[in-house]
Amino acid sequence: MKKQNVAVLGATGAVGEEILNMLVERAFPLGELRLLASPRSAGQKKVVDGKEYVIEAVSEDSFENIDIAFFCAGGSVSEKYAKHAVKAGAVVIDNTSAFRLKPDIPLVVPEVNGEDILKHQGIIANPNCSTTIMAVALAPIHKKAQIKRVVVSTYQAVSGAGFAGMQELEQQVRDYVADKPMEANVLPVASGEKHYPIAFNAIPQIDVFEEGDYTKEEWKMIKETQKIFNEPLRITATTVRLPIMRSHCESINVETELPLSPEECKELLRQAPGIEVLDEVAEQQYPMPIFTSGKDPVYVGRIRKDFSVKNGINLWVVGDQIRKGAALNAIQIAEFLTQNLG
Ligand code: A2P
């Protein structure tokens, strides 16, 4: 397979670091590797696969000779630099929300709509982490029994807010135990005016409030899922931040047109790509973040009938949002490109 020259923009961040780890772990055919971040990190050194790289401050000229550029430094950085990367001939796999809902930019979960990758015109968008995890679990159910309506509530990890979110939870726990006041500067929205501690708390706000008093994260789950499935699926969402380090959890209620028993649903999900069913209630087996963190699959458990409607199923879905929710999905897109475009 032809080696690809790769740039990672946001190489010092939570997602960027995971992309670097996973490129090595999955034996991606790496040619040149360029690590890009803000001027704050320029000159720092980072070892990838035993080789030392110097982090460069991103500029308009950073993408010469690059085949694939992973962007994970935030929406405004993507908006500023993606066009320069595309102009230089790179394919941008963008982890931010900058381009996800643009009609001519594919938004891809390879297990669901991998074929859309080939429609790209230089940029491919990686969906929101909660959306990706839900889409993987819903796709086989939709194919078999046609989804009528989805009600999802999330229980999201602090790593969704990057390293800063993880550091803040850890510090708050230390302060609490030491009987010191907890300081909050990052959650729910780093740039916002009001912050709440996440330790020993649940914050029903992820990102800013938008239309209908839904948060941006809730709208992402609705609109991005509709785009990935290429159908106006009826979805409503409530997204909540919990003091979990890694792995988002989702309680998903699915109403289908056709009947689907819990046993059929379990079998269907067992056969589906990217999913691991963990559902032995007699043995108290179900997915939990402490076991799923750092792992690739989307885990599904607590699969049971919703007795309140004619055709309904309840699911408990857990996935490491830095892996499948971000880095792994992005690398799967890159692998598909490499295999299909030579
Ligand atoms: P830096 O470490 O130099 O600030 P996280 O999501 O974990 O907070 O990481 C964000 C990533 O995006 C980091 O690698 C960060 O680099 C990078 N980043 C943030 N702002 C910029 C910017 N204006 N230009 C380039 N990279 C940026």
Short mmCIF file of C-alpha atoms and ligand atoms in Angstrom, two decimals:
data_model
loop_
_atom_site.label_atom_id
_atom_site.label_comp_id
_atom_site.label_asym_id
_atom_site.label_seq_id
_atom_site.Cartn_x
_atom_site.Cartn_y
_atom_site.Cartn_z
CA MET A 1 0.00 0.00 0.00
CA LYS A 2 1.27 3.48 -0.89
CA LYS A 3 2.65 5.38 2.09
CA GLN A 4 0.75 8.52 3.02
CA ASN A 5 2.26 11.76 4.26
CA VAL A 6 0.20 12.75 7.28
CA ALA A 7 -0.26 15.98 9.25
CA VAL A 8 -2.02 16.13 12.62
CA LEU A 9 -3.23 19.63 13.50
CA GLY A 10 -3.91 19.69 17.26
CA ALA A 11 -1.18 17.11 17.90
CA THR A 12 -0.84 18.13 21.56
CA GLY A 13 -4.56 17.73 22.31
CA ALA A 14 -6.55 14.76 23.61
CA VAL A 15 -7.82 13.68 20.18
CA GLY A 16 -4.58 14.52 18.34
CA GLU A 17 -2.55 12.37 20.74
CA GLU A 18 -4.95 9.47 20.31
CA ILE A 19 -4.70 9.78 16.53
CA LEU A 20 -0.91 9.56 16.79
CA ASN A 21 -1.16 6.48 19.04
CA MET A 22 -3.66 4.80 16.77
CA LEU A 23 -1.74 5.47 13.54
CA VAL A 24 1.05 3.40 15.10
CA GLU A 25 -1.25 0.81 16.71
CA ARG A 26 -3.12 0.15 13.45
CA ALA A 27 0.09 0.09 11.38
CA PHE A 28 -1.16 2.90 9.12
CA PRO A 29 1.12 3.18 6.05
CA LEU A 30 2.84 6.34 7.29
CA GLY A 31 5.26 8.26 5.12
CA GLU A 32 6.20 11.68 6.45
CA LEU A 33 4.52 12.80 9.70
CA ARG A 34 4.03 16.47 10.60
CA LEU A 35 2.85 17.52 14.06
CA LEU A 36 1.08 20.89 14.16
CA ALA A 37 -0.35 22.91 17.04
CA SER A 38 -0.52 26.52 18.21
CA PRO A 39 2.57 28.74 18.60
CA ARG A 40 2.33 27.91 22.35
CA SER A 41 3.60 24.38 21.64
CA ALA A 42 6.01 25.14 18.78
CA GLY A 43 9.44 23.63 19.38
CA GLN A 44 8.22 21.02 21.87
CA LYS A 45 9.25 17.48 21.09
CA LYS A 46 7.09 14.40 20.89
CA VAL A 47 8.04 10.77 20.32
CA VAL A 48 5.86 8.78 17.92
CA ASP A 49 6.71 5.13 17.24
CA GLY A 50 10.18 5.61 18.72
CA LYS A 51 10.99 8.65 16.55
CA GLU A 52 11.26 12.20 17.83
CA TYR A 53 9.26 14.94 16.10
CA VAL A 54 9.32 18.70 16.70
CA ILE A 55 5.92 20.31 16.97
CA GLU A 56 5.43 23.15 14.50
CA ALA A 57 3.10 26.15 14.77
CA VAL A 58 0.47 25.75 12.06
CA SER A 59 0.65 28.17 9.12
CA GLU A 60 -0.91 28.42 5.67
CA ASP A 61 2.17 26.64 4.29
CA SER A 62 2.10 23.69 6.69
CA PHE A 63 0.43 21.27 4.25
CA GLU A 64 2.85 21.07 1.31
CA ASN A 65 3.35 17.40 0.29
CA ILE A 66 0.75 16.19 2.78
CA ASP A 67 -1.72 13.52 1.59
CA ILE A 68 -3.98 13.32 4.65
CA ALA A 69 -4.44 16.03 7.29
CA PHE A 70 -6.27 15.26 10.51
CA PHE A 71 -7.74 18.47 11.96
CA CYS A 72 -8.50 18.42 15.69
CA ALA A 73 -7.68 21.90 16.99
CA GLY A 74 -11.19 23.39 17.14
CA GLY A 75 -13.71 24.77 14.66
CA SER A 76 -12.21 28.21 14.08
CA VAL A 77 -8.77 26.70 13.36
CA SER A 78 -10.37 24.33 10.82
CA GLU A 79 -12.23 27.18 9.17
CA LYS A 80 -8.98 29.11 8.84
CA TYR A 81 -6.65 26.34 7.60
CA ALA A 82 -8.71 23.62 5.83
CA LYS A 83 -8.80 25.57 2.56
CA HIS A 84 -5.01 25.89 2.56
CA ALA A 85 -4.59 22.15 3.17
CA VAL A 86 -7.01 21.32 0.33
CA LYS A 87 -5.25 23.80 -1.97
CA ALA A 88 -1.96 22.04 -1.23
CA GLY A 89 -3.57 18.75 -2.35
CA ALA A 90 -4.27 17.15 1.03
CA VAL A 91 -7.51 15.47 2.05
CA VAL A 92 -8.69 16.98 5.34
CA ILE A 93 -10.39 14.70 7.86
CA ASP A 94 -11.95 17.25 10.14
CA ASN A 95 -12.82 16.42 13.74
CA THR A 96 -14.56 19.71 14.49
CA SER A 97 -18.11 20.83 13.81
CA ALA A 98 -16.95 23.43 11.24
CA PHE A 99 -18.09 21.56 8.10
CA ARG A 100 -20.30 18.73 9.35
CA LEU A 101 -23.61 20.09 8.14
CA LYS A 102 -22.36 21.59 4.86
CA PRO A 103 -24.37 19.78 2.16
CA ASP A 104 -21.44 18.96 -0.16
CA ILE A 105 -19.10 17.72 2.59
CA PRO A 106 -19.48 14.04 3.50
CA LEU A 107 -20.14 13.32 7.19
CA VAL A 108 -19.08 9.75 7.74
CA VAL A 109 -19.29 6.84 10.14
CA PRO A 110 -17.68 4.10 8.03
CA GLU A 111 -19.94 1.35 9.45
CA VAL A 112 -23.01 3.36 8.37
CA ASN A 113 -22.24 5.42 5.25
CA GLY A 114 -18.64 4.61 4.30
CA GLU A 115 -19.49 4.94 0.60
CA ASP A 116 -19.96 8.71 1.10
CA ILE A 117 -16.19 9.04 1.64
CA LEU A 118 -15.62 8.80 -2.11
CA LYS A 119 -17.84 11.85 -2.75
CA HIS A 120 -15.40 14.17 -1.00
CA GLN A 121 -14.00 17.30 -2.60
CA GLY A 122 -11.06 17.69 -0.24
CA ILE A 123 -12.77 17.66 3.16
CA ILE A 124 -14.45 14.79 5.01
CA ALA A 125 -16.14 15.54 8.32
CA ASN A 126 -15.90 13.26 11.35
CA PRO A 127 -19.15 13.44 13.34
CA ASN A 128 -19.63 14.54 16.93
CA CYS A 129 -18.54 11.83 19.37
CA SER A 130 -21.99 11.14 20.85
CA THR A 131 -23.49 11.05 17.35
CA THR A 132 -20.93 8.50 16.09
CA ILE A 133 -21.46 6.15 19.01
CA MET A 134 -25.25 6.30 18.62
CA ALA A 135 -25.13 5.91 14.81
CA VAL A 136 -23.10 2.69 15.04
CA ALA A 137 -25.72 1.17 17.37
CA LEU A 138 -28.75 2.43 15.43
CA ALA A 139 -27.66 1.47 11.90
CA PRO A 140 -28.37 -2.30 12.11
CA ILE A 141 -31.71 -1.67 13.84
CA HIS A 142 -32.77 0.82 11.19
CA LYS A 143 -31.79 -1.53 8.39
CA LYS A 144 -33.82 -4.39 9.85
CA ALA A 145 -36.85 -2.71 11.44
CA GLN A 146 -36.96 0.89 10.17
CA ILE A 147 -36.61 3.41 12.95
CA LYS A 148 -39.65 5.60 13.62
CA ARG A 149 -38.39 7.68 16.55
CA VAL A 150 -35.36 7.90 18.86
CA VAL A 151 -35.19 9.37 22.38
CA VAL A 152 -31.61 9.60 23.63
CA SER A 153 -30.13 10.83 26.91
CA THR A 154 -26.36 10.98 27.25
CA TYR A 155 -24.02 10.63 30.22
CA GLN A 156 -20.85 12.17 28.82
CA ALA A 157 -17.24 12.06 29.98
CA VAL A 158 -15.12 15.14 30.71
CA SER A 159 -12.57 14.17 28.05
CA GLY A 160 -15.15 15.51 25.57
CA ALA A 161 -13.88 18.88 26.80
CA GLY A 162 -10.27 17.91 26.01
CA PHE A 163 -7.34 17.61 28.39
CA ALA A 164 -8.58 20.72 30.21
CA GLY A 165 -11.81 18.92 31.16
CA MET A 166 -9.92 15.89 32.50
CA GLN A 167 -7.45 18.01 34.45
CA GLU A 168 -10.25 20.02 36.00
CA LEU A 169 -12.15 16.92 37.22
CA GLU A 170 -8.99 15.48 38.72
CA GLN A 171 -8.08 18.74 40.48
CA GLN A 172 -11.61 19.16 41.85
CA VAL A 173 -11.55 15.64 43.30
CA ARG A 174 -8.16 16.35 44.94
CA ASP A 175 -9.45 19.66 46.36
CA TYR A 176 -12.66 18.07 47.63
CA VAL A 177 -10.78 15.31 49.43
CA ALA A 178 -8.36 17.88 50.91
CA ASP A 179 -11.37 19.91 52.14
CA LYS A 180 -10.46 22.83 49.87
CA PRO A 181 -12.92 24.79 47.69
CA MET A 182 -13.32 23.36 44.17
CA GLU A 183 -12.41 25.74 41.35
CA ALA A 184 -14.33 25.56 38.06
CA ASN A 185 -13.08 27.21 34.86
CA VAL A 186 -13.86 24.80 32.02
CA LEU A 187 -17.35 23.29 32.24
CA PRO A 188 -19.97 23.52 30.96
CA VAL A 189 -18.48 25.89 28.33
CA ALA A 190 -14.87 27.06 28.67
CA SER A 191 -15.51 30.43 26.99
CA GLY A 192 -18.77 30.99 28.90
CA GLU A 193 -19.28 33.29 31.87
CA LYS A 194 -20.54 30.72 34.37
CA HIS A 195 -18.71 27.55 35.39
CA TYR A 196 -19.78 24.70 37.67
CA PRO A 197 -17.71 21.96 39.29
CA ILE A 198 -18.14 18.60 37.58
CA ALA A 199 -16.81 16.49 40.48
CA PHE A 200 -19.76 14.83 42.28
CA ASN A 201 -22.11 16.64 39.93
CA ALA A 202 -24.19 16.23 36.74
CA ILE A 203 -24.37 19.22 34.37
CA PRO A 204 -27.30 19.14 31.93
CA GLN A 205 -25.53 21.48 29.51
CA ILE A 206 -22.98 20.50 26.88
CA ASP A 207 -22.01 23.47 24.72
CA VAL A 208 -24.10 26.63 24.30
CA PHE A 209 -27.88 26.91 24.21
CA GLU A 210 -29.52 27.25 20.82
CA GLU A 211 -32.98 27.08 19.23
CA GLY A 212 -35.80 25.70 21.39
CA ASP A 213 -33.54 25.75 24.49
CA TYR A 214 -31.67 22.71 23.15
CA THR A 215 -27.88 22.76 23.48
CA LYS A 216 -25.60 22.73 20.45
CA GLU A 217 -24.55 19.17 21.40
CA GLU A 218 -28.22 18.07 21.35
CA TRP A 219 -28.77 19.63 17.92
CA LYS A 220 -25.57 17.96 16.69
CA MET A 221 -26.92 14.55 17.72
CA ILE A 222 -30.18 15.23 15.89
CA LYS A 223 -28.98 16.92 12.70
CA GLU A 224 -25.77 14.95 12.20
CA THR A 225 -27.55 11.61 12.63
CA GLN A 226 -30.12 12.66 10.03
CA LYS A 227 -27.31 13.57 7.62
CA ILE A 228 -25.38 10.32 8.20
CA PHE A 229 -28.52 8.21 7.65
CA ASN A 230 -29.60 10.51 4.79
CA GLU A 231 -33.13 10.54 6.23
CA PRO A 232 -35.10 12.97 8.41
CA LEU A 233 -35.23 10.51 11.34
CA ARG A 234 -37.29 11.74 14.31
CA ILE A 235 -34.81 12.16 17.19
CA THR A 236 -34.87 14.05 20.46
CA ALA A 237 -31.84 14.34 22.74
CA THR A 238 -30.78 15.46 26.22
CA THR A 239 -27.03 15.66 26.76
CA VAL A 240 -25.50 15.64 30.25
CA ARG A 241 -21.89 15.86 31.49
CA LEU A 242 -20.90 13.51 34.33
CA PRO A 243 -17.67 13.04 36.31
CA ILE A 244 -16.44 10.23 34.04
CA MET A 245 -12.89 10.53 32.62
CA ARG A 246 -13.39 8.67 29.33
CA SER A 247 -16.28 6.95 27.49
CA HIS A 248 -19.67 8.44 26.82
CA CYS A 249 -22.81 6.51 27.83
CA GLU A 250 -26.16 6.82 26.10
CA SER A 251 -29.60 5.59 27.11
CA ILE A 252 -31.38 5.15 23.79
CA ASN A 253 -35.07 4.42 23.32
CA VAL A 254 -35.89 3.33 19.77
CA GLU A 255 -39.36 2.97 18.29
CA THR A 256 -39.49 0.96 15.08
CA GLU A 257 -42.03 0.48 12.27
CA LEU A 258 -41.51 -3.29 12.24
CA PRO A 259 -41.47 -5.55 15.30
CA LEU A 260 -38.04 -6.44 16.68
CA SER A 261 -37.72 -8.61 19.77
CA PRO A 262 -34.87 -8.03 22.25
CA GLU A 263 -33.43 -11.44 21.25
CA GLU A 264 -33.50 -10.52 17.53
CA CYS A 265 -31.99 -7.13 18.38
CA LYS A 266 -29.16 -8.73 20.38
CA GLU A 267 -28.36 -11.11 17.54
CA LEU A 268 -28.48 -8.30 15.00
CA LEU A 269 -26.09 -6.18 17.04
CA ARG A 270 -23.77 -9.14 17.68
CA GLN A 271 -23.33 -9.52 13.91
CA ALA A 272 -22.89 -5.80 13.24
CA PRO A 273 -19.46 -4.23 12.56
CA GLY A 274 -17.89 -2.19 15.35
CA ILE A 275 -20.30 -3.40 18.06
CA GLU A 276 -19.82 -5.65 21.07
CA VAL A 277 -22.92 -6.82 22.92
CA LEU A 278 -22.36 -7.03 26.67
CA ASP A 279 -25.70 -8.04 28.09
CA GLU A 280 -25.92 -10.80 30.71
CA VAL A 281 -28.17 -9.37 33.38
CA ALA A 282 -28.08 -12.58 35.44
CA GLU A 283 -24.34 -11.97 35.81
CA GLN A 284 -24.74 -8.17 36.11
CA GLN A 285 -22.86 -7.72 32.85
CA TYR A 286 -23.39 -4.44 31.03
CA PRO A 287 -21.10 -1.81 29.53
CA MET A 288 -19.50 0.73 31.88
CA PRO A 289 -16.89 3.43 31.21
CA ILE A 290 -14.30 1.95 33.56
CA PHE A 291 -14.14 -1.14 31.33
CA THR A 292 -14.70 0.43 27.90
CA SER A 293 -12.17 3.26 28.08
CA GLY A 294 -9.28 2.88 25.68
CA LYS A 295 -11.20 0.24 23.69
CA ASP A 296 -12.40 0.41 20.10
CA PRO A 297 -15.92 -1.11 19.97
CA VAL A 298 -19.22 0.53 20.71
CA TYR A 299 -20.62 -1.60 23.56
CA VAL A 300 -24.36 -2.27 23.85
CA GLY A 301 -26.21 -3.76 26.81
CA ARG A 302 -29.49 -3.60 28.79
CA ILE A 303 -31.28 -4.51 25.55
CA ARG A 304 -34.95 -4.84 26.45
CA LYS A 305 -38.46 -4.24 25.25
CA ASP A 306 -40.12 -0.87 25.78
CA PHE A 307 -43.55 -2.00 26.98
CA SER A 308 -45.08 1.48 26.58
CA VAL A 309 -45.27 1.36 22.75
CA LYS A 310 -46.13 -1.26 20.09
CA ASN A 311 -42.58 -1.69 18.74
CA GLY A 312 -39.95 -0.31 21.09
CA ILE A 313 -36.48 -1.25 22.33
CA ASN A 314 -34.29 0.26 25.06
CA LEU A 315 -30.50 0.18 24.78
CA TRP A 316 -27.56 1.24 26.97
CA VAL A 317 -24.70 2.20 24.68
CA VAL A 318 -21.14 3.03 25.81
CA GLY A 319 -18.15 3.98 23.70
CA ASP A 320 -14.77 5.61 24.25
CA GLN A 321 -15.43 8.95 22.65
CA ILE A 322 -11.77 9.69 22.04
CA ARG A 323 -11.43 6.35 20.21
CA LYS A 324 -14.56 5.49 18.17
CA GLY A 325 -16.03 8.91 18.92
CA ALA A 326 -13.07 10.70 17.34
CA ALA A 327 -9.62 9.22 16.59
CA LEU A 328 -10.64 5.72 15.48
CA ASN A 329 -13.44 6.96 13.23
CA ALA A 330 -11.05 9.47 11.63
CA ILE A 331 -8.41 6.79 11.04
CA GLN A 332 -11.00 4.39 9.60
CA ILE A 333 -11.86 7.14 7.10
CA ALA A 334 -8.15 7.55 6.27
CA GLU A 335 -7.75 3.77 5.87
CA PHE A 336 -10.73 3.66 3.50
CA LEU A 337 -9.21 6.50 1.45
CA THR A 338 -5.83 4.80 1.33
CA GLN A 339 -7.34 1.48 0.25
CA ASN A 340 -9.60 3.01 -2.37
CA LEU A 341 -7.45 5.72 -3.84
CA GLY A 342 -4.11 3.91 -3.78
P1 A2P B 1 -1.75 23.79 21.87
O1 A2P B 1 -1.40 22.66 22.79
O2 A2P B 1 -0.54 24.40 21.24
O3 A2P B 1 -2.67 24.81 22.51
P2 A2P B 1 -7.69 19.77 23.51
O4 A2P B 1 -8.93 19.47 22.72
O5 A2P B 1 -7.18 18.62 24.28
O6 A2P B 1 -7.90 21.00 24.35
O7 A2P B 1 -6.55 20.16 22.42
C1 A2P B 1 -6.66 21.21 21.50
C2 A2P B 1 -5.56 21.11 20.45
O8 A2P B 1 -5.75 22.16 19.49
C3 A2P B 1 -4.16 21.30 21.00
O9 A2P B 1 -3.26 20.52 20.25
C4 A2P B 1 -3.93 22.78 20.76
O10 A2P B 1 -2.55 23.14 20.64
C5 A2P B 1 -4.58 22.95 19.41
N1 A2P B 1 -4.91 24.36 19.16
C6 A2P B 1 -5.72 25.16 19.89
N2 A2P B 1 -5.79 26.40 19.35
C7 A2P B 1 -5.00 26.39 18.25
C8 A2P B 1 -4.64 27.36 17.26
N3 A2P B 1 -5.13 28.60 17.27
N4 A2P B 1 -3.79 26.98 16.26
C9 A2P B 1 -3.31 25.72 16.21
N5 A2P B 1 -3.60 24.76 17.13
C10 A2P B 1 -4.44 25.08 18.13
#
